[in-house]
mmCIF file of C-alpha atoms in Angstrom:
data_model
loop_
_atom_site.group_PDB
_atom_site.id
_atom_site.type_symbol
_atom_site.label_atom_id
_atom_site.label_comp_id
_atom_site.label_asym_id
_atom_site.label_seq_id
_atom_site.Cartn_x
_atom_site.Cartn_y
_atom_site.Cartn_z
ATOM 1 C CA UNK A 1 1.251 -5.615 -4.281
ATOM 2 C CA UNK A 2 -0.008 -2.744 -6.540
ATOM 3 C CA UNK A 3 3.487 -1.838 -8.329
ATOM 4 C CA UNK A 4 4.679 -4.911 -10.682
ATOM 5 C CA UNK A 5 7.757 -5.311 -11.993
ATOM 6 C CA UNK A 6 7.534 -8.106 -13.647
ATOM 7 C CA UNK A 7 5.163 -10.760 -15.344
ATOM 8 C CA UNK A 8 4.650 -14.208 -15.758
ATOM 9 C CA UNK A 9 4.172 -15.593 -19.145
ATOM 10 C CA UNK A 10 0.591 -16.161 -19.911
ATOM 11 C CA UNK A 11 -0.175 -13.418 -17.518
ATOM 12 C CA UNK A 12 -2.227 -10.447 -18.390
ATOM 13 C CA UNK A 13 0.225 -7.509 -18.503
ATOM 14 C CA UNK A 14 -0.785 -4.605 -20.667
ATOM 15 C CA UNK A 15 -4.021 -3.090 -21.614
ATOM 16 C CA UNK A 16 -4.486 -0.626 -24.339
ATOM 17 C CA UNK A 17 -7.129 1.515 -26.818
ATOM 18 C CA UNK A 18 -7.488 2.147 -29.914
ATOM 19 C CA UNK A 19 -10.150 5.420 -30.712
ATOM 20 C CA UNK A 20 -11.302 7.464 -33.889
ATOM 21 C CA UNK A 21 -10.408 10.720 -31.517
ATOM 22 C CA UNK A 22 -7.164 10.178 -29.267
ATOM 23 C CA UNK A 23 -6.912 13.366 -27.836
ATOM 24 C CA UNK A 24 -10.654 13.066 -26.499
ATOM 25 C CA UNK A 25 -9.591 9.604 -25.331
ATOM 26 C CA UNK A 26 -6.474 11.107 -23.324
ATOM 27 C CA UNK A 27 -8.937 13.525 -21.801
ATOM 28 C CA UNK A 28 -12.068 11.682 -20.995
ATOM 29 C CA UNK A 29 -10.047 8.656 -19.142
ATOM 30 C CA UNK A 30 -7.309 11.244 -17.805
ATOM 31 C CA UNK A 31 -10.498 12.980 -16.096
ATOM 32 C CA UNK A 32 -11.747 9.691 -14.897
ATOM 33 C CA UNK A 33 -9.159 8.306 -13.071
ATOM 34 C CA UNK A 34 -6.700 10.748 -12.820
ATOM 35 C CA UNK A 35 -4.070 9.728 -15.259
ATOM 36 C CA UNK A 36 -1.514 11.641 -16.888
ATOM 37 C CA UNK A 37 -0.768 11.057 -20.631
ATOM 38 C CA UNK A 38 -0.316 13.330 -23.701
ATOM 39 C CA UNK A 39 0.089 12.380 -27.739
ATOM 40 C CA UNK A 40 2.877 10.367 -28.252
ATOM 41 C CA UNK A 41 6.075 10.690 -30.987
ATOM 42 C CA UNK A 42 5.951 10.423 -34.402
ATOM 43 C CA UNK A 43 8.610 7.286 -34.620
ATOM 44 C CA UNK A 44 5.571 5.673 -32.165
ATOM 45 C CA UNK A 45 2.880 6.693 -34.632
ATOM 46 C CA UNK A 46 1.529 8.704 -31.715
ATOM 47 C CA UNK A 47 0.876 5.980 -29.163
ATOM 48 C CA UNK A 48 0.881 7.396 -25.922
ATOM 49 C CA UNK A 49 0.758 5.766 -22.751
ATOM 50 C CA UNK A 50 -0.886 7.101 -19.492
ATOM 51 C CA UNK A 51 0.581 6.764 -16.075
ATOM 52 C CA UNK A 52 -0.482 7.013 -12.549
ATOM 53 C CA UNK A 53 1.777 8.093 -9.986
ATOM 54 C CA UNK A 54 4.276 7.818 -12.436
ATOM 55 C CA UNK A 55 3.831 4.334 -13.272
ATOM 56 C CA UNK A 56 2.334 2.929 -16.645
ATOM 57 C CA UNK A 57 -1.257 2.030 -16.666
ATOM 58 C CA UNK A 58 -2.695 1.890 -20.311
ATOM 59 C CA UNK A 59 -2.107 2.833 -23.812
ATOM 60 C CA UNK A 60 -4.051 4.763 -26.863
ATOM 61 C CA UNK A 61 -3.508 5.373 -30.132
ATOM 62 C CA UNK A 62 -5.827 6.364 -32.951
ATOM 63 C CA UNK A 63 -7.628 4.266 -35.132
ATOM 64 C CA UNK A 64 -5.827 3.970 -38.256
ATOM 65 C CA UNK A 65 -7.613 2.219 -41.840
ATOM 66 C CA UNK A 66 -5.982 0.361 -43.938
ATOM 67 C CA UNK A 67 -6.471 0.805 -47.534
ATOM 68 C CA UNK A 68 -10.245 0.523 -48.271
ATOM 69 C CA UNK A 69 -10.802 -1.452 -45.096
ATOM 70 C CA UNK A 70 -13.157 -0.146 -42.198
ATOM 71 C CA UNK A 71 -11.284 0.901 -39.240
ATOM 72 C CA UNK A 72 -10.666 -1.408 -36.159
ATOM 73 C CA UNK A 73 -12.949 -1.149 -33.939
ATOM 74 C CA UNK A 74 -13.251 0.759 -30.876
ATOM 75 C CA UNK A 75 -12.139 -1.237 -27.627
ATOM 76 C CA UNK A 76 -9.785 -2.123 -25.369
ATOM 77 C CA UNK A 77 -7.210 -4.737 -26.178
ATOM 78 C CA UNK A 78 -5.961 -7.675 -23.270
ATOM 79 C CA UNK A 79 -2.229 -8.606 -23.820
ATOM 80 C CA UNK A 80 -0.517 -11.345 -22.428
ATOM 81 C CA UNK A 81 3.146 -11.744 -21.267
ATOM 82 C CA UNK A 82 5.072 -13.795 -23.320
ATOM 83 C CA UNK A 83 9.206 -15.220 -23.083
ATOM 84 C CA UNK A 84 8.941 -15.729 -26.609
ATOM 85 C CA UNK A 85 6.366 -14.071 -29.082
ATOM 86 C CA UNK A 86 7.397 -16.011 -31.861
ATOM 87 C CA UNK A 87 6.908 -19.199 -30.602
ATOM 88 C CA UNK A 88 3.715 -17.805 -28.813
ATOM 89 C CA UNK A 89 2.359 -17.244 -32.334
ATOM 90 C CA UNK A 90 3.130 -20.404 -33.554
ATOM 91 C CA UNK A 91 1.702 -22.173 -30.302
ATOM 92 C CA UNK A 92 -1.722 -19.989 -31.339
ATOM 93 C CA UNK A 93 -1.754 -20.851 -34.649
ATOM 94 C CA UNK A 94 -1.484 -24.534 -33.852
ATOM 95 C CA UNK A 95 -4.162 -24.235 -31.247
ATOM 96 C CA UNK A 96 -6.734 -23.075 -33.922
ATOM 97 C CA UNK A 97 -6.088 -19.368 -33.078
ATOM 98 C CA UNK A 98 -5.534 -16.416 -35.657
ATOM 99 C CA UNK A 99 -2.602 -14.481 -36.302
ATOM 100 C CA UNK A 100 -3.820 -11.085 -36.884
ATOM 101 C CA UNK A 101 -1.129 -8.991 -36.882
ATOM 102 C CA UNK A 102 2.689 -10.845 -36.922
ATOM 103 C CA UNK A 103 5.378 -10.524 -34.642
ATOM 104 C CA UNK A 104 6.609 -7.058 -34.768
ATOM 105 C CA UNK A 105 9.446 -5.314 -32.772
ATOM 106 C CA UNK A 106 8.306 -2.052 -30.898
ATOM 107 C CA UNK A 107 11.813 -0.287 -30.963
ATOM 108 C CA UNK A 108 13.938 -1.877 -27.928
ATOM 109 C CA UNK A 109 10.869 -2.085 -25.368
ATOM 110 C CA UNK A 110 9.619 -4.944 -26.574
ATOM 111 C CA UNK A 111 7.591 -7.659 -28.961
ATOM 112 C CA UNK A 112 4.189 -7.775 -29.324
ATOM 113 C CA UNK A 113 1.193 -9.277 -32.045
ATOM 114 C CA UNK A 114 -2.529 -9.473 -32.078
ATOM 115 C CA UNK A 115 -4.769 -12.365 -32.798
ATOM 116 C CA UNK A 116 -8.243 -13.935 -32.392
ATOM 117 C CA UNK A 117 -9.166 -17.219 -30.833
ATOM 118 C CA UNK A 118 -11.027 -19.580 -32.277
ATOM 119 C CA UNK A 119 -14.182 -18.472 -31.154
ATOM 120 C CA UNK A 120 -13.322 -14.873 -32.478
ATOM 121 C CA UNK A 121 -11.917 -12.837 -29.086
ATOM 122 C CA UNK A 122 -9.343 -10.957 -29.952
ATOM 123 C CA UNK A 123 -6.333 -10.157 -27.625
ATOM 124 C CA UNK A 124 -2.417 -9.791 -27.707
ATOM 125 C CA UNK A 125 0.563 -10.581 -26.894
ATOM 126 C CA UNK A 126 3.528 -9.071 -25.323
ATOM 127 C CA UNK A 127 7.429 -10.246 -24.630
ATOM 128 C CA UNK A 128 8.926 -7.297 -22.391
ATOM 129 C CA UNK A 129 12.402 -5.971 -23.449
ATOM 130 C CA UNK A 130 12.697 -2.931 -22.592
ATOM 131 C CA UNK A 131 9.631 -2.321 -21.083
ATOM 132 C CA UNK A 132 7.643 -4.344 -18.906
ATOM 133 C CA UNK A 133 3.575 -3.492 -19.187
ATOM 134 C CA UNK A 134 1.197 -1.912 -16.993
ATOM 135 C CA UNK A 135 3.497 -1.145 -13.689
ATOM 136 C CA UNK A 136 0.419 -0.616 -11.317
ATOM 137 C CA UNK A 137 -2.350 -2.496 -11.042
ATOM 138 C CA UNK A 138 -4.915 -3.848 -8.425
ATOM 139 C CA UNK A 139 -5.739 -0.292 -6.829
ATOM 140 C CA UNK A 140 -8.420 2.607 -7.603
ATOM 141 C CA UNK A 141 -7.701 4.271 -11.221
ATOM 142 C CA UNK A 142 -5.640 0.776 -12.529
ATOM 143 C CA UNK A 143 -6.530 -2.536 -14.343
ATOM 144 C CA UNK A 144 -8.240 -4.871 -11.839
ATOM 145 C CA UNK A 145 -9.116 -7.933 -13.524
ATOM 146 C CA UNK A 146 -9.263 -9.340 -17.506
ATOM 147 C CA UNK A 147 -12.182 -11.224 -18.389
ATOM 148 C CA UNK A 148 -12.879 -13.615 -21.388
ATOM 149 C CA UNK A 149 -17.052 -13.449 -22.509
ATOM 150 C CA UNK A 150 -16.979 -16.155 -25.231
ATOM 151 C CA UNK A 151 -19.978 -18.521 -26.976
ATOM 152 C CA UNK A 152 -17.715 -21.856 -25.838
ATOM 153 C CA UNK A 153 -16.034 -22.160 -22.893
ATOM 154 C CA UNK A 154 -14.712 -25.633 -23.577
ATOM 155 C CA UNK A 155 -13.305 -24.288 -27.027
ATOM 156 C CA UNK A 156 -11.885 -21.280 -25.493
ATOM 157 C CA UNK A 157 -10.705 -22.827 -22.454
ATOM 158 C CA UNK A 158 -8.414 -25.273 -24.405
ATOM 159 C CA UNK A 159 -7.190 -22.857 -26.884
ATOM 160 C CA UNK A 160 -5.828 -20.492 -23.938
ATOM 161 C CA UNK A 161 -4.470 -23.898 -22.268
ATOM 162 C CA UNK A 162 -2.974 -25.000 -25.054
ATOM 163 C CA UNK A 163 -1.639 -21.197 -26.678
ATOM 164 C CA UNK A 164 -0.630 -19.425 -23.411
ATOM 165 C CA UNK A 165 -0.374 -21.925 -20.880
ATOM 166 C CA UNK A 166 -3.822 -20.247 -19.171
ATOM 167 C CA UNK A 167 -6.246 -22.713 -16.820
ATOM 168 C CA UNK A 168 -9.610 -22.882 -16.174
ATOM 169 C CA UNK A 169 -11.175 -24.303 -13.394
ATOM 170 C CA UNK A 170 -15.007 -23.551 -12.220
ATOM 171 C CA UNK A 171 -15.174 -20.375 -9.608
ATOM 172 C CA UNK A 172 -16.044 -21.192 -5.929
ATOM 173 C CA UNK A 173 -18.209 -19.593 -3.773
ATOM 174 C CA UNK A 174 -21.572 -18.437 -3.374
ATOM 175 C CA UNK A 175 -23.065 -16.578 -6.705
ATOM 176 C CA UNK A 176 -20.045 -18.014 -8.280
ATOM 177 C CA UNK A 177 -21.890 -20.347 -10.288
ATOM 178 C CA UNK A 178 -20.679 -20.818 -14.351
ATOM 179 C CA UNK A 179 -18.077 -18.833 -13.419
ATOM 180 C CA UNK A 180 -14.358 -19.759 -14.426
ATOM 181 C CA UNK A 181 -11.016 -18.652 -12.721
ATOM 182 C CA UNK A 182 -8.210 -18.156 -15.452
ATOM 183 C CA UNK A 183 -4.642 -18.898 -13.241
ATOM 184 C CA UNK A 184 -0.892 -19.644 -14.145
ATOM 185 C CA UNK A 185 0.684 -22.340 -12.335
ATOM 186 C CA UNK A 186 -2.493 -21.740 -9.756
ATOM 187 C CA UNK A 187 -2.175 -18.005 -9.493
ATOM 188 C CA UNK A 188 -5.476 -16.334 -10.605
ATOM 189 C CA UNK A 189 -5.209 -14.221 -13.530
ATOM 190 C CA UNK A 190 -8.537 -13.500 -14.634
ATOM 191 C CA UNK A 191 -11.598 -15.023 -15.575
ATOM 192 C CA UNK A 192 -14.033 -16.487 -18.233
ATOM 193 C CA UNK A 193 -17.612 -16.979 -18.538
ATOM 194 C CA UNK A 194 -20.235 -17.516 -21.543
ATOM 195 C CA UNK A 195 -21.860 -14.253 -22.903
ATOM 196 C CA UNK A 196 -24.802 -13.491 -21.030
ATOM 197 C CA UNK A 197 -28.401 -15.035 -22.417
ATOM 198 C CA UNK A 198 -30.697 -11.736 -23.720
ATOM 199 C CA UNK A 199 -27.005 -9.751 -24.846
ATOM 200 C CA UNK A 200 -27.531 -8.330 -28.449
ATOM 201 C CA UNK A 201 -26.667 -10.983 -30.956
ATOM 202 C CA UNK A 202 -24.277 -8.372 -32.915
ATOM 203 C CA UNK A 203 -21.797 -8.917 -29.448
ATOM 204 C CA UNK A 204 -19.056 -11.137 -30.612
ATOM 205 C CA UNK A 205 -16.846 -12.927 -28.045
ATOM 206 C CA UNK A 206 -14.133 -10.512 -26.687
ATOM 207 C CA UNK A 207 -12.318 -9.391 -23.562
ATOM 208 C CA UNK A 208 -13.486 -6.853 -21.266
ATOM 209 C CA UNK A 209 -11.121 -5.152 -18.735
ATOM 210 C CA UNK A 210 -12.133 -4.086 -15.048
ATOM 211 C CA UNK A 211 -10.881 -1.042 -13.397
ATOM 212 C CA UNK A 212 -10.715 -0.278 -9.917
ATOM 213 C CA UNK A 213 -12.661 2.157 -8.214
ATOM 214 C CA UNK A 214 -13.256 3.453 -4.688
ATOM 215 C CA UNK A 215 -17.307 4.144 -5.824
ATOM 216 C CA UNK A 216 -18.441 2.508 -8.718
ATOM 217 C CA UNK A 217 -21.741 4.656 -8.313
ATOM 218 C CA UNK A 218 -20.219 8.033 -8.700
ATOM 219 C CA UNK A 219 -18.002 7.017 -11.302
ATOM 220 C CA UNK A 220 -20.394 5.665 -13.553
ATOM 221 C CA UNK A 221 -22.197 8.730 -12.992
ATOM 222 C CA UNK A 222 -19.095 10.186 -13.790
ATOM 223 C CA UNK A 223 -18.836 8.590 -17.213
ATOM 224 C CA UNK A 224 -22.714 9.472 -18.103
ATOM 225 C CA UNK A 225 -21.776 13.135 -17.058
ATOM 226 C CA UNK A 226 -18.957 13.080 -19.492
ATOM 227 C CA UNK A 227 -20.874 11.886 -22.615
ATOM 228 C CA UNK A 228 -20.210 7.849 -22.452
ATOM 229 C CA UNK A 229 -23.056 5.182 -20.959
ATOM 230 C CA UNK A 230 -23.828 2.997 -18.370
ATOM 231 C CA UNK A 231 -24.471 -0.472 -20.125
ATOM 232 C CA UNK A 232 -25.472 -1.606 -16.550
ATOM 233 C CA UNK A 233 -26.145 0.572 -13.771
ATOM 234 C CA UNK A 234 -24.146 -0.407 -10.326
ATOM 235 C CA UNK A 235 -24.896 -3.688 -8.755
ATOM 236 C CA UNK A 236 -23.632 -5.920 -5.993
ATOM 237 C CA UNK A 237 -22.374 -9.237 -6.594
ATOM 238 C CA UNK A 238 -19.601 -11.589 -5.242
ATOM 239 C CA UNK A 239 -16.614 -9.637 -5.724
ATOM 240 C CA UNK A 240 -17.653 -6.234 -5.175
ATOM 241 C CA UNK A 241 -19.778 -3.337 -6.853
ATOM 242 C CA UNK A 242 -19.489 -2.978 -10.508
ATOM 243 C CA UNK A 243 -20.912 -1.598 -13.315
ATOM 244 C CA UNK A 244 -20.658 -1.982 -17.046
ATOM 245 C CA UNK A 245 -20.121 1.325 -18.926
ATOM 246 C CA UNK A 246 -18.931 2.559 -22.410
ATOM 247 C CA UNK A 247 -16.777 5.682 -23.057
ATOM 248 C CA UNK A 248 -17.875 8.511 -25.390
ATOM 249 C CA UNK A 249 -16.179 6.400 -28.776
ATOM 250 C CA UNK A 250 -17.872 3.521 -27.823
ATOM 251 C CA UNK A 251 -15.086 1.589 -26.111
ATOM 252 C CA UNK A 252 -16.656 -1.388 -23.379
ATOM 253 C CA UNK A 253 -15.166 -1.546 -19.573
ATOM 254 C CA UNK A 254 -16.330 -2.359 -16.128
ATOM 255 C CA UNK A 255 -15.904 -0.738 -12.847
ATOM 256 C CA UNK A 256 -15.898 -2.643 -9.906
ATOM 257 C CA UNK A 257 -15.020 -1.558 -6.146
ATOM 258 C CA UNK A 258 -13.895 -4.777 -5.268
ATOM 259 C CA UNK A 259 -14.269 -6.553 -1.679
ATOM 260 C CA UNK A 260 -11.334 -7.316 0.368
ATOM 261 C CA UNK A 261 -10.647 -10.655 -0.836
ATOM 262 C CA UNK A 262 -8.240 -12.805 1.196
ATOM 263 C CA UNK A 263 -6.743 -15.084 -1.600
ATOM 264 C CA UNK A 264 -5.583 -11.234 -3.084
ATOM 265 C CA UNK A 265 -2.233 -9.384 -1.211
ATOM 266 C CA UNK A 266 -3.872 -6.439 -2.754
ATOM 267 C CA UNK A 267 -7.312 -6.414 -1.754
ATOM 268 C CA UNK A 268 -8.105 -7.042 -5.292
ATOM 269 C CA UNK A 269 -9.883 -9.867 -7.096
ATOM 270 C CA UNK A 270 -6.937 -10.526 -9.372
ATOM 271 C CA UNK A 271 -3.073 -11.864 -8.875
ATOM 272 C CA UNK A 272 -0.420 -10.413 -10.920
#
């Protein structure tokens, strides 16, 4: 079902953004799939977190240097439900993973880090208190699916096994083909699959989240209308019509208007 209330550890759970402008992030994404989100608290450091219908759906936050380094990037960040996000840490560490920022609490709603696998994707990690994640997914306007691009599968397919308790087993079906299901005790929670051949060499291995539309043609002409790109102009393929867009500040995400898919109760391509 769309609404979630809860997550299973290793599960994808939260997605959020961090941006050089967040008000022009709150807009832009606010007018593209109707969310509702404004600048957050000070004690927050101005996170704010949009909603649809009322339910959570993402977070932003502006890019923030530290000292004389560069600023982070500009991109949208996968976590992962945890039970524990200490001993998460330590299981990425000793899977050949890097800690990139430590355990931290986030006031009473919950504990959370970042870090990079071993191939250099970078993703994080979140143990619900107070506050679960994203509490609609799986429908038009919400997160969809979670999908690891990396330069070794067998390297990253391990580390997830071995970190977050996250299999990998080939994709079946027709155009299917080097594709890899990501599932949690046999529920599919994503996917993984090597960086496309002829993809700019400067495109490290990362995680790119899908969001659900109802027309993946007039919302990427949506996004072009509102100053970001189409990286790849709408196409059909197995699970639906998708594209591959940027926003204005440069931050990567698909659309996809996915196919009824039977092994889904939401119609969706993913299982949460």
């Amino acid at each position: 079902m769309p609404e979630v209330t809860s997550y299973q550890p290793g599960t994808p759970c939260w997605i959020d953004l961090m941006v050089p402008d967040q008000q022009a992030a709150l807009d832009f994404y606010s007018g593209l799939f109707g969310w509702e989100g404004e600048v957050g608290p000070p004690e927050t450091g101005g996170y704010a977190t949009w909603s649809l219908r009322g339910k959570p759906v993402a977070g932003v936050m502006s890019a923030q240097s530290m000292g004389e380094e560069a600023p982070p990037p500009t991109v949208w960040t996968t976590y992962f439900c945890s039970a524990d996000a200490q001993a998460t840490s330590e299981s990425i560490s000793r899977a050949g993973g890097t800690v990139l920022m430590p355990v931290m609490d986030v006031m009473d709603l919950g504990r959370m880090l970042v870090a990079a696998d071993p191939l250099g994707a970078v993703f994080g990690v979140w143990q619900p208190l107070g506050f679960t994640g994203a509490g609609l997914v799986n429908e038009p306007g919400t997160l969809i699916w979670n999908e690891l691009n990396t330069t070794d599968r067998e390297a990253a397919s391990a580390f997830y096994a071995e970190a977050l308790g996250v299999e990998s087993t080939p994709m079946e079906g027709e155009g299917a083909e080097g594709y890899f299901a990501l599932s949690v005790d046999g529920r599919t929670v994503g996917g993984l699959q090597p960086l496309r051949e002829g993809m700019p060499p400067e495109v490290p291995p990362h995680w790119l989240v899908y969001f659900a539309v109802e027309d993946t043609d007039r919302i990427s002409a949506k996004v072009s209308a509102e100053g970001g790109t189409v990286l790849r102009p709408p196409y059909d393929m197995v699970a639906g019509r998708m594209s591959l867009v940027k926003d204005p500040q440069g931050a990567p995400f698909a659309l996809i208007a996915p196919k009824p898919m039977p092994s889904s109760p939401s119609g969706g391509t993913s299982q949460r």
